[in-house]
Coordinates of C-alpha atoms and ligand atoms in Angstrom, one line a residue:
X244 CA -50.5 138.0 80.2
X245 CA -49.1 137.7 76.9
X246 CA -50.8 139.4 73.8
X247 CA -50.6 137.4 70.7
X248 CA -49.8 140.0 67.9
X249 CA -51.0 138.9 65.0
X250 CA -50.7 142.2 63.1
X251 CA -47.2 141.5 63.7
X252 CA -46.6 138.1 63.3
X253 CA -48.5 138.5 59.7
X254 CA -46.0 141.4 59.0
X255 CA -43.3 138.6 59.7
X256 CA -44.9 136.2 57.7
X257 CA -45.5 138.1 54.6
X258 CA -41.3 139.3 54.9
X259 CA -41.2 135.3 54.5
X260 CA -43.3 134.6 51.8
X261 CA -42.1 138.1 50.3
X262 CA -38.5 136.6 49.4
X263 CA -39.8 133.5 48.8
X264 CA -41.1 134.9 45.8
X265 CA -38.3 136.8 45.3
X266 CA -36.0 133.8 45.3
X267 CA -38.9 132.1 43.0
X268 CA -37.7 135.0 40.3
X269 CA -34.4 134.9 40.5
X270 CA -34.4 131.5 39.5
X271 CA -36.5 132.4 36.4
X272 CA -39.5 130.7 38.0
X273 CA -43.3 131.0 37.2
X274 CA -44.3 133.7 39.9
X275 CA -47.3 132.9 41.3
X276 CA -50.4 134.1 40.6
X277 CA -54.3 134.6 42.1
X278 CA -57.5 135.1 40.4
X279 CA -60.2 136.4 42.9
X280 CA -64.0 136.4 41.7
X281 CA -66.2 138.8 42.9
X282 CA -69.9 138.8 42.2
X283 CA -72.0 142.4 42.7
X284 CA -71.0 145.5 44.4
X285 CA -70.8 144.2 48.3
X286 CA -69.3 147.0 50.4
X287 CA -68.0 144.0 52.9
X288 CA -66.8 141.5 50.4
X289 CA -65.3 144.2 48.1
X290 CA -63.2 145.2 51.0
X291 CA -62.1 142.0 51.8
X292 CA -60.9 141.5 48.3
X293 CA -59.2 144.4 47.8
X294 CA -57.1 143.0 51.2
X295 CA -56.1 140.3 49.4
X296 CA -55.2 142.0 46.3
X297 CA -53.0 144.3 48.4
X298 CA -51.5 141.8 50.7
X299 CA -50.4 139.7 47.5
X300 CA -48.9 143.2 45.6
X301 CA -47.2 143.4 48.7
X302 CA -45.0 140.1 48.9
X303 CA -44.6 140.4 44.9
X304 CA -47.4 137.6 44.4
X305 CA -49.6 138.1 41.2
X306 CA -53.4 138.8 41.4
X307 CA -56.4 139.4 38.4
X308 CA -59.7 140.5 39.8
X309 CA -62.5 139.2 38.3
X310 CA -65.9 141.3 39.2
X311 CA -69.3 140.5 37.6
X312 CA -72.2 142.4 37.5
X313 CA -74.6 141.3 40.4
X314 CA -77.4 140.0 37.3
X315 CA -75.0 137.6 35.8
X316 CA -76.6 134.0 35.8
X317 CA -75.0 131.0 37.6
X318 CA -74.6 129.4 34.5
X319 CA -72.2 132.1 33.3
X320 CA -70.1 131.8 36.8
X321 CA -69.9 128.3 36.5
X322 CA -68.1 128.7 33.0
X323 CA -65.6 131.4 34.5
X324 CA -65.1 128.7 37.2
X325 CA -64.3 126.4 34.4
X326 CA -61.8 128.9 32.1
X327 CA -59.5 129.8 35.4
X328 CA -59.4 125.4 36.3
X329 CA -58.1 124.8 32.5
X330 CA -56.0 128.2 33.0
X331 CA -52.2 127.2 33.4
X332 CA -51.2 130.5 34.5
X333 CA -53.4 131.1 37.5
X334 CA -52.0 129.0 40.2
X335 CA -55.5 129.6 42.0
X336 CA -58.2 131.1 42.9
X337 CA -60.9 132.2 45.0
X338 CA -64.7 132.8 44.6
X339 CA -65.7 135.2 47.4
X340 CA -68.8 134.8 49.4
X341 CA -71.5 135.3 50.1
X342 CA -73.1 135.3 46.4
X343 CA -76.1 136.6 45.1
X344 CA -79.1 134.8 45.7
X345 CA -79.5 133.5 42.2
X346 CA -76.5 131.6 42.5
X347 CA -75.8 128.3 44.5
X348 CA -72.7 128.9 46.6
X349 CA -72.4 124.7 46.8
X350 CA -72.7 124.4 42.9
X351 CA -70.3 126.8 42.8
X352 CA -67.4 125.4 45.2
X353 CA -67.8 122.1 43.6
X354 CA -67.1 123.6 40.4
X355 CA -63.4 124.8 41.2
X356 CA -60.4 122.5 40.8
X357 CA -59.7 121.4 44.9
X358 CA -55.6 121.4 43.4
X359 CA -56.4 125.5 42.7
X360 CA -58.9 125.7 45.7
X361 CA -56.7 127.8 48.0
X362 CA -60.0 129.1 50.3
X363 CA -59.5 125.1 51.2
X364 CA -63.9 125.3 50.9
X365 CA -64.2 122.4 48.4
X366 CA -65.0 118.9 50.0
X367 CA -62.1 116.8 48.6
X368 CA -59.7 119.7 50.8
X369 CA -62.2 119.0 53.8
X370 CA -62.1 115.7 53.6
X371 CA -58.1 115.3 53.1
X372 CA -58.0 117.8 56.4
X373 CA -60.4 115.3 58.0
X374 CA -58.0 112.8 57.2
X375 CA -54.6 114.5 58.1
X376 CA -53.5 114.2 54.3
X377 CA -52.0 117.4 52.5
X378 CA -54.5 119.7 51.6
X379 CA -55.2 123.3 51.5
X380 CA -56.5 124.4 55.1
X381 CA -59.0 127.6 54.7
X382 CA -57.9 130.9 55.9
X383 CA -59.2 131.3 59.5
X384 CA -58.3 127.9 60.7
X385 CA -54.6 128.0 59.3
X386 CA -54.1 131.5 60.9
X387 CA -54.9 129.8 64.1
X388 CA -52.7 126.9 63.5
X389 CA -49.4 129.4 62.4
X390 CA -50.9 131.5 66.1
X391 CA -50.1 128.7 68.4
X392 CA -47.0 127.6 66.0
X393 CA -45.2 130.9 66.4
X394 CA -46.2 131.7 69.9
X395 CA -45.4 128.1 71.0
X396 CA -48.3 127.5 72.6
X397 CA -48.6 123.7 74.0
X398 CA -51.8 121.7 72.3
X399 CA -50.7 118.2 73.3
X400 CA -52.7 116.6 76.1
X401 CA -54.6 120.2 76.7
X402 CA -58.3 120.7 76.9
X403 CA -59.4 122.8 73.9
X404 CA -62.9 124.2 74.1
X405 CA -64.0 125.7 70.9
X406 CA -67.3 127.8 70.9
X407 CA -69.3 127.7 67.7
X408 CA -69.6 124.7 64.9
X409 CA -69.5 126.7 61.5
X410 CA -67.8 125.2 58.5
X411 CA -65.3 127.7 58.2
X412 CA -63.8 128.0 61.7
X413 CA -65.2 126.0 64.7
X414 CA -65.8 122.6 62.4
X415 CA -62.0 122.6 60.5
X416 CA -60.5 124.4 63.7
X417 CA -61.7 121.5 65.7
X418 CA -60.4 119.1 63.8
X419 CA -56.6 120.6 63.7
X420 CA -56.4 120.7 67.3
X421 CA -57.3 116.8 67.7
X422 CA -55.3 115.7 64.7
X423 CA -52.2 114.3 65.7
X424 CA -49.5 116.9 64.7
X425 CA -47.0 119.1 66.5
X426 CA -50.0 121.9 66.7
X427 CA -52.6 119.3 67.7
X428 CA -53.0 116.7 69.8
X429 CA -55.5 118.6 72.3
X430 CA -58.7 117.0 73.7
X431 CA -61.5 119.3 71.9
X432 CA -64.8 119.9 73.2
X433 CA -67.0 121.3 69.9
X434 CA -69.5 123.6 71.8
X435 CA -72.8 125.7 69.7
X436 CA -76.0 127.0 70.5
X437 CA -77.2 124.0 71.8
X438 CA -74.7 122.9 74.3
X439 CA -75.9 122.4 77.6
X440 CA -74.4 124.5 80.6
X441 CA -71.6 125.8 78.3
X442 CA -69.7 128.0 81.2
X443 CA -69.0 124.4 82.9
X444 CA -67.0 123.6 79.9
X445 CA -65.7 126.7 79.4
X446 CA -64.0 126.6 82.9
X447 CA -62.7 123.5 82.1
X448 CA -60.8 124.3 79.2
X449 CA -56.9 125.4 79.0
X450 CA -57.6 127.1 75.4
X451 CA -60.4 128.5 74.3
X452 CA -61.3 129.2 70.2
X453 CA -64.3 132.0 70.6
X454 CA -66.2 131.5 67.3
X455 CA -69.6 131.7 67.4
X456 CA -69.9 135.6 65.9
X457 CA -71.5 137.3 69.4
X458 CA -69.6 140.3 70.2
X459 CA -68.5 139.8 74.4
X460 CA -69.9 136.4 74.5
X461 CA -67.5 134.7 76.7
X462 CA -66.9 136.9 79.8
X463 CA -64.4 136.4 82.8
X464 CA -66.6 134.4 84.8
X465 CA -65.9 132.0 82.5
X466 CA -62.7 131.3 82.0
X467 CA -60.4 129.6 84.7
X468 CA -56.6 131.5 85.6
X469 CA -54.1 130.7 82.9
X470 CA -56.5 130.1 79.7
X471 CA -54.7 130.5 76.4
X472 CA -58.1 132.3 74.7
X473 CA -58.1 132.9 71.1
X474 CA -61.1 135.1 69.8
X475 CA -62.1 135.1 65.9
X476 CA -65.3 137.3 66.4
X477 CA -64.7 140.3 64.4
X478 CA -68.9 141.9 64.7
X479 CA -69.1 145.3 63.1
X480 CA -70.9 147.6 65.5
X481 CA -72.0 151.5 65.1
X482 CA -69.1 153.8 66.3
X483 CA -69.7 157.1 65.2
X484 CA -66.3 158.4 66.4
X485 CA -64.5 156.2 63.7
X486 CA -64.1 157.2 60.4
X487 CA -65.4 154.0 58.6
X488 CA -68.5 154.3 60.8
X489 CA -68.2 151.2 62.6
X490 CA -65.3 149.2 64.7
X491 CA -65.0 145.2 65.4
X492 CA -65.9 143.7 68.1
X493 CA -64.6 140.3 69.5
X494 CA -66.3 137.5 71.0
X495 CA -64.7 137.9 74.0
X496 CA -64.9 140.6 76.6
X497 CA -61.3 141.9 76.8
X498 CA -61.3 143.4 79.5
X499 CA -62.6 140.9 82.2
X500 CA -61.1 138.0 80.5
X501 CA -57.7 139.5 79.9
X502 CA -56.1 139.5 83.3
X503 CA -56.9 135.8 83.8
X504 CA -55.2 134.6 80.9
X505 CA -51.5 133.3 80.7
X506 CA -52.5 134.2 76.5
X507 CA -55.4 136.2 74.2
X508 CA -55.6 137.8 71.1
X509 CA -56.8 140.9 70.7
X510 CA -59.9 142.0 68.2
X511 CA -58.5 143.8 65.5
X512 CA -54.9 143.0 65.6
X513 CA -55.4 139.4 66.6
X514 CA -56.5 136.2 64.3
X515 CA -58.0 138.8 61.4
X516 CA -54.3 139.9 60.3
X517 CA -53.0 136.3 59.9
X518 CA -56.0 135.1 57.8
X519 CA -54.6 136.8 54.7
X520 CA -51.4 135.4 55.1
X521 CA -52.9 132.0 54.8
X522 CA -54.1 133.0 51.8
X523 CA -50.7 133.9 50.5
X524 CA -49.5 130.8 52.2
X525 CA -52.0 128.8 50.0
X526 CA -51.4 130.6 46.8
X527 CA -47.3 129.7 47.4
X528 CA -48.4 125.7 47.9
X529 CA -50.3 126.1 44.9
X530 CA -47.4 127.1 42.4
X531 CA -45.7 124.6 44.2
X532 CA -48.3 122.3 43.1
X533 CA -47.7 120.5 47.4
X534 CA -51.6 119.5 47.2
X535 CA -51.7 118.0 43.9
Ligands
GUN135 N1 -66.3 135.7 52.6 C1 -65.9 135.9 53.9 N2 -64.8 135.3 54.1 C2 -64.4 134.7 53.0 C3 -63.2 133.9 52.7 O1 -62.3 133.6 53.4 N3 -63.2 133.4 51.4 C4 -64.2 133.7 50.5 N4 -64.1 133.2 49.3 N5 -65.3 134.4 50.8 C5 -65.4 134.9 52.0

């Protein structure tokens, strides 16, 4: 059984992008730069910034945070939105989610530029993914994609069975693995909450995409000898012996479904370390202008 490491193959990845930008210097380049909006004091979402603000520090990419009180109105968002689009020095940007209740998430995500929309949430970068036209991919799904790229995983003519139908992951990861590209190719079965006698798929399947957000959903008994499984469930649960309080837990049972697989990623140190890169990834395209 072979553990895909993502915590190291994000390392990798950000030595890449790191003298990228190096190289983007040297030659008296623009270096690239990323606004992140933050809305309220969200212990979760102000973590998951300050990631991102890290991660880019780290490979020499610049970042601005932009934090608003949680009362601001949606009105006043939408015109930040506005100011970083006509903003020639950010390359892009990201609004994080969720927002407060006041403000419409959709409003806002049609507001931003899809050529500085490097989450890839806006419909025109949907739709071009939909269509197999250049486009910026969102985080979760593109980790995935680099995943099998890196590991070599075969896609073509295999049976991909992904568990859970949100816009973010299942939906745009589905999509990938069908398109016809050197990571794609796969027969995909889209499976949710309503899917009838889900194991019998599940046993069919030569990779599985566990994304439906329940932690130790997909247990041994269903996955057949030799599964490539892939889990994106990262559940916070109590664990008192841990200094932040809680730890992550997976969507897959590690344990039983481990020694059946010829592949699996572990929960942390699996798909979670190779979403940021994506970011950075997308951030690079965008001072390359590649999606306008
Ligand atoms: N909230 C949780 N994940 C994400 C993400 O990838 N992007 C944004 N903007 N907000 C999030």
């Amino acid at each position: 059984m072979l553990l895909l490491d993502g915590k190291k193959l994000a390392d990798e990845i950000k030595l890449e992008i790191a003298r990228e930008v190096q190289q983007i210097k040297l030659a008296g380049g623009k270096v690239p730069h990323l606004a992140a909006v933050i809305v309220g004091n969200d212990g979760g979402s102000l973590t998951y910034v300050g990631h991102k603000v890290k991660a880019c520090e780290e490979v020499g990419i610049r970042s601005s945070l932009l934090q608003f009180d949680e009362t601001v109105t949606e009105e006043f968002i939408l015109k930040e939105i506005t100011k970083l689009n006509e903003n020639s020095d950010i390359d892009g940007f990201i609004v994080q989610l969720p927002l407060p209740k006041h403000i419409d998430p959709d409003k806002v995500l049609l507001r931003i530029d899809p050529k500085k929309d490097v989450d890839g949430f806006h419909p025109v970068n949907m739709g071009k993914v939909v269509l197999g036209l250049p486009a910026y991919i969102s985080a979760t799904p593109q980790g995935i994609i680099k995943l099998i790229e890196r590991y070599k995983i075969e896609t073509q003519g295999k049976h991909c069975v992904v568990v859970g139908r949100s816009n973010i992951v299942g939906r745009p990861i589905s999509i990938l693995l069908s398109s016809k590209s050197k990571t794609g190719n796969a027969t995909v079965t889209l499976c949710h909450s309503k899917t009838n006698n889900l194991k019998e798929l599940t046993l069919q399947a030569d990779i599985i995409i566990a994304a439906l957000g329940k932690p130790e959903f997909l247990t041994g008994d269903m996955v057949k000898e030799g599964a490539v499984v892939i889990d994106v469930g990262t559940t916070r649960v109590p664990d008192t012996t841990s200094k932040s309080g809680y730890r992550l837990k997976g969507d897959v049972k590690f344990d039983e479904v481990a020694p059946k697989c010829s592949a699996i990623t572990p929960v942390p140190g699996g798909v979670g370390p190779m979403t940021v890169i994506s970011l950075l990834l997308n951030t690079l395209k965008a001072s390359k202008h590649e999606v306008d």
